[in-house]
CSV table of C-alpha atoms in Angstrom, one decimal:
chain,number,residue,atom,x,y,z
A,1,ASP,CA,101.5,147.3,89.5
A,2,ALA,CA,98.0,146.4,90.6
A,3,GLY,CA,96.7,149.8,89.9
A,4,VAL,CA,94.1,151.6,91.9
A,5,ILE,CA,91.9,149.0,93.9
A,6,GLN,CA,88.5,149.5,95.2
A,7,SER,CA,86.3,147.8,97.1
A,8,PRO,CA,83.4,147.0,97.1
A,9,ARG,CA,82.5,147.0,93.3
A,10,HIS,CA,79.0,147.0,94.0
A,11,GLU,CA,77.4,147.9,97.4
A,12,VAL,CA,73.5,147.8,97.9
A,13,THR,CA,72.5,149.3,101.1
A,14,GLU,CA,69.3,150.2,103.0
A,15,MET,CA,68.4,154.2,103.4
A,16,GLY,CA,69.9,155.1,106.8
A,17,GLN,CA,72.6,152.5,107.0
A,18,GLU,CA,76.3,153.3,107.1
A,19,VAL,CA,78.4,152.8,104.0
A,20,THR,CA,82.0,152.6,103.8
A,21,LEU,CA,84.1,152.7,100.6
A,22,ARG,CA,87.6,151.6,100.1
A,23,CYS,CA,90.7,152.4,98.2
A,24,LYS,CA,94.1,151.4,98.0
A,25,PRO,CA,96.3,153.8,95.8
A,26,ILE,CA,99.1,153.0,93.7
A,27,SER,CA,102.4,152.9,95.7
A,28,GLY,CA,104.4,155.8,95.2
A,29,HIS,CA,101.3,157.9,94.4
A,30,ASP,CA,101.3,161.0,96.6
A,31,TYR,CA,97.8,162.5,95.7
A,32,LEU,CA,94.5,160.7,96.4
A,33,PHE,CA,91.3,161.7,95.0
A,34,TRP,CA,87.5,160.5,95.5
A,35,TYR,CA,85.0,161.8,92.7
A,36,ARG,CA,81.3,160.8,92.4
A,37,GLN,CA,79.7,159.9,89.1
A,38,THR,CA,76.1,160.7,88.6
A,39,MET,CA,74.0,161.3,85.2
A,40,MET,CA,72.8,164.2,86.6
A,41,ARG,CA,76.0,166.0,87.9
A,42,GLY,CA,78.5,163.9,85.9
A,43,LEU,CA,82.1,163.7,87.6
A,44,GLU,CA,82.5,165.5,90.8
A,45,LEU,CA,85.4,165.8,93.0
A,46,LEU,CA,84.4,165.4,96.6
A,47,ILE,CA,87.8,165.4,98.4
A,48,TYR,CA,91.6,164.8,97.8
A,49,PHE,CA,94.5,164.3,99.8
A,50,ASN,CA,98.2,165.1,99.7
A,51,ASN,CA,100.9,162.9,101.5
A,52,ASN,CA,97.7,161.6,103.7
A,53,VAL,CA,96.7,164.9,104.5
A,54,PRO,CA,92.9,166.4,103.0
A,55,ILE,CA,93.9,169.4,101.0
A,56,ASP,CA,90.2,170.4,99.8
A,57,ASP,CA,87.1,168.7,100.9
A,58,SER,CA,84.8,171.6,99.4
A,59,GLY,CA,83.1,169.1,97.3
A,60,MET,CA,81.7,166.8,100.2
A,61,PRO,CA,78.2,167.3,100.0
A,62,GLU,CA,77.5,167.4,103.7
A,63,ASP,CA,78.2,166.2,107.0
A,64,ARG,CA,76.9,163.0,106.3
A,65,PHE,CA,80.1,162.2,104.1
A,66,SER,CA,83.7,161.7,105.5
A,67,ALA,CA,86.9,160.6,104.2
A,68,LYS,CA,90.0,159.4,105.6
A,69,MET,CA,93.6,158.4,104.7
A,70,PRO,CA,95.4,156.9,107.4
A,71,ASN,CA,98.3,155.9,106.1
A,72,ALA,CA,100.0,156.1,102.3
A,73,SER,CA,98.3,152.7,101.3
A,74,PHE,CA,94.4,153.1,102.2
A,75,SER,CA,91.6,155.6,102.1
A,76,THR,CA,88.2,155.2,103.2
A,77,LEU,CA,84.8,157.2,102.1
A,78,LYS,CA,82.1,156.9,104.7
A,79,ILE,CA,78.7,158.0,104.4
A,80,GLN,CA,76.4,158.1,107.6
A,81,PRO,CA,73.6,157.8,107.5
A,82,SER,CA,73.2,156.9,103.7
A,83,GLU,CA,70.0,158.5,101.4
A,84,PRO,CA,68.6,157.5,98.0
A,85,ARG,CA,70.3,160.6,96.6
A,86,ASP,CA,73.7,159.2,97.5
A,87,SER,CA,73.2,156.6,94.8
A,88,ALA,CA,76.3,157.1,92.4
A,89,VAL,CA,79.6,155.8,91.2
A,90,TYR,CA,82.3,156.5,93.4
A,91,PHE,CA,85.7,156.8,91.7
A,92,CYS,CA,89.1,156.7,93.8
A,93,ALA,CA,92.0,157.9,91.7
A,94,SER,CA,95.9,158.8,92.5
A,95,SER,CA,98.7,160.7,91.0
A,96,ARG,CA,102.3,161.7,91.6
A,97,GLN,CA,102.9,165.2,92.0
A,98,GLY,CA,105.0,166.7,89.2
A,99,ILE,CA,104.0,164.1,86.8
A,100,ASP,CA,101.6,165.1,84.0
A,101,TYR,CA,100.2,161.8,83.3
A,102,GLY,CA,97.0,162.7,84.9
A,103,TYR,CA,95.2,160.2,87.3
A,104,THR,CA,95.0,156.4,87.5
A,105,PHE,CA,91.5,155.4,88.4
A,106,GLY,CA,90.0,152.7,90.4
A,107,SER,CA,87.1,150.9,88.5
A,108,GLY,CA,84.7,152.5,90.9
A,109,THR,CA,82.1,151.5,93.5
A,110,ARG,CA,78.4,151.4,92.2
A,111,LEU,CA,76.4,152.5,95.3
A,112,THR,CA,72.8,152.0,95.3
A,113,VAL,CA,70.8,152.9,98.3
A,114,VAL,CA,67.2,152.0,98.6
B,1,ALA,CA,87.3,179.1,88.2
B,2,GLN,CA,88.2,176.9,85.4
B,3,THR,CA,85.3,175.2,83.5
B,4,VAL,CA,85.4,172.4,80.7
B,5,THR,CA,82.7,172.3,78.1
B,6,GLN,CA,82.0,169.6,75.7
B,7,SER,CA,79.0,170.8,73.5
B,8,GLN,CA,78.1,167.3,72.0
B,9,PRO,CA,76.3,165.1,74.4
B,10,GLU,CA,76.3,162.2,71.7
B,11,MET,CA,78.2,161.5,68.7
B,12,SER,CA,78.1,158.5,66.2
B,13,VAL,CA,80.6,157.5,63.4
B,14,GLN,CA,81.0,154.6,61.0
B,15,GLU,CA,83.5,152.0,61.5
B,16,ALA,CA,86.8,152.9,60.0
B,17,GLU,CA,85.9,156.3,59.5
B,18,THR,CA,87.2,159.4,61.5
B,19,VAL,CA,85.5,161.5,64.0
B,20,THR,CA,86.3,164.5,66.1
B,21,LEU,CA,85.2,165.3,69.5
B,22,SER,CA,85.0,168.9,70.5
B,23,CYS,CA,86.1,170.6,74.0
B,24,THR,CA,86.6,174.1,75.1
B,25,TYR,CA,87.9,175.3,78.4
B,26,ASP,CA,87.9,178.6,80.1
B,27,THR,CA,91.1,179.6,82.6
B,28,SER,CA,93.4,182.5,83.5
B,29,GLU,CA,96.3,180.2,83.6
B,30,SER,CA,99.2,180.2,81.1
B,31,ASP,CA,100.3,176.9,82.2
B,32,TYR,CA,98.4,173.7,82.2
B,33,TYR,CA,97.5,170.4,81.3
B,34,LEU,CA,94.7,168.8,79.1
B,35,PHE,CA,93.6,165.1,79.0
B,36,TRP,CA,91.0,163.0,77.4
B,37,TYR,CA,89.5,160.1,79.1
B,38,LYS,CA,87.6,157.3,77.6
B,39,GLN,CA,84.9,155.4,80.0
B,40,PRO,CA,83.9,152.0,78.1
B,41,PRO,CA,80.5,150.4,79.6
B,42,SER,CA,83.0,148.5,82.1
B,43,ARG,CA,83.0,152.1,83.6
B,44,GLN,CA,86.8,152.1,84.0
B,45,MET,CA,88.1,155.3,83.2
B,46,ILE,CA,91.0,155.2,80.7
B,47,LEU,CA,93.9,157.8,80.0
B,48,VAL,CA,93.6,158.5,76.1
B,49,ILE,CA,95.9,161.3,75.5
B,50,ARG,CA,97.4,164.4,77.3
B,51,GLN,CA,98.6,167.8,75.9
B,52,GLU,CA,101.0,170.5,77.7
B,53,ALA,CA,100.0,173.8,77.2
B,54,TYR,CA,103.2,175.1,76.5
B,55,LYS,CA,103.9,172.5,73.8
B,56,GLN,CA,102.8,174.0,70.4
B,57,GLN,CA,103.1,170.4,68.9
B,58,ASN,CA,99.7,168.6,69.0
B,59,ALA,CA,99.8,165.1,70.9
B,60,THR,CA,99.5,162.0,69.1
B,61,GLU,CA,98.8,158.5,70.3
B,62,ASN,CA,98.3,156.0,67.6
B,63,ARG,CA,94.8,156.4,66.3
B,64,PHE,CA,94.3,159.4,68.3
B,65,SER,CA,95.4,162.9,68.3
B,66,VAL,CA,94.3,166.4,69.2
B,67,ASN,CA,93.9,169.9,67.9
B,68,PHE,CA,95.0,172.0,70.4
B,69,GLN,CA,94.3,175.6,69.7
B,70,LYS,CA,95.4,177.5,72.8
B,71,ALA,CA,94.3,181.4,72.2
B,72,ALA,CA,90.7,179.5,71.4
B,73,LYS,CA,90.9,177.6,74.4
B,74,SER,CA,89.7,174.6,72.4
B,75,PHE,CA,91.3,170.9,72.6
B,76,SER,CA,89.4,168.6,70.2
B,77,LEU,CA,90.2,164.8,69.8
B,78,LYS,CA,90.3,163.4,66.3
B,79,ILE,CA,89.9,159.4,66.2
B,80,SER,CA,91.2,158.0,63.1
B,81,ASP,CA,89.9,154.4,61.7
B,82,SER,CA,87.6,154.1,64.4
B,83,GLN,CA,86.9,150.6,65.6
B,84,LEU,CA,83.9,148.9,67.7
B,85,GLY,CA,86.0,149.0,70.7
B,86,ASP,CA,86.2,152.9,70.5
B,87,ALA,CA,82.7,153.2,72.0
B,88,ALA,CA,82.5,154.7,75.1
B,89,MET,CA,82.1,158.1,76.9
B,90,TYR,CA,84.7,160.4,76.2
B,91,PHE,CA,85.7,163.2,78.9
B,92,CYS,CA,87.9,166.2,78.2
B,93,ALA,CA,89.7,167.4,81.6
B,94,TYR,CA,91.7,170.4,82.8
B,95,ARG,CA,94.5,170.6,85.6
B,96,ILE,CA,97.1,173.4,86.4
B,97,PRO,CA,100.6,171.6,86.9
B,98,PHE,CA,101.3,172.8,90.5
B,99,GLY,CA,100.1,173.4,93.8
B,100,ASN,CA,96.3,172.2,92.9
B,101,GLU,CA,96.6,168.7,91.5
B,102,LYS,CA,92.8,168.3,91.0
B,103,LEU,CA,91.2,167.7,87.5
B,104,THR,CA,88.2,169.5,86.1
B,105,PHE,CA,86.1,167.5,83.7
B,106,GLY,CA,83.6,168.1,81.0
B,107,THR,CA,80.3,166.6,81.0
B,108,GLY,CA,81.3,163.8,78.6
B,109,THR,CA,80.3,162.9,74.9
B,110,ARG,CA,78.9,159.4,74.1
B,111,LEU,CA,80.5,158.0,71.2
B,112,THR,CA,78.6,155.2,69.3
B,113,ILE,CA,80.5,153.4,66.4
B,114,ILE,CA,78.0,151.9,63.6
B,115,PRO,CA,79.2,148.6,62.0
């Protein structure tokens, strides 16, 4: 198993541009999570899906952020328009319901908005 | 709301010695899971150890063990025979088992290994 795959690993963009982060969860996992990590705020849950359906998006900062999961093997997190304060590491993670192994994380995307 | 507190922003230990990282949490649930994650400079989040709240026996994984005190809501991580590769950020995390699968993380402890 290749684990949770995120792309790109690094992204540098200019303020105002649209940014799309991508995630492929582990096959068979029915939960998918998007977290953001910053020095100031630590690890924050942005949104999570169960069986491709968004369950809790209360952590999404504002309307500039949106996430989709069109099928069980793919999810995107989009920021439009991007701002410098969005600079962070964005993690995707997946897990299986009823299995207490915690999450399996992707390697994260470091986003820098200049 | 559940909260997880790690009161030690930084810790250091001599190589081959033992170090304990602290974690406390607040919850009204009786059944839940606790985890320790390691984040080395590569930034990959790696599961180190997990503990089910209904189990009294402390979890152990090789050189890593926990001291779980349910009444005190304390969940510390002990690393024995510290190695240079143990240098990382360590995060304590909490999750209830059903209905809401999200993990709540502490703020982390940066562990430095002194050669």
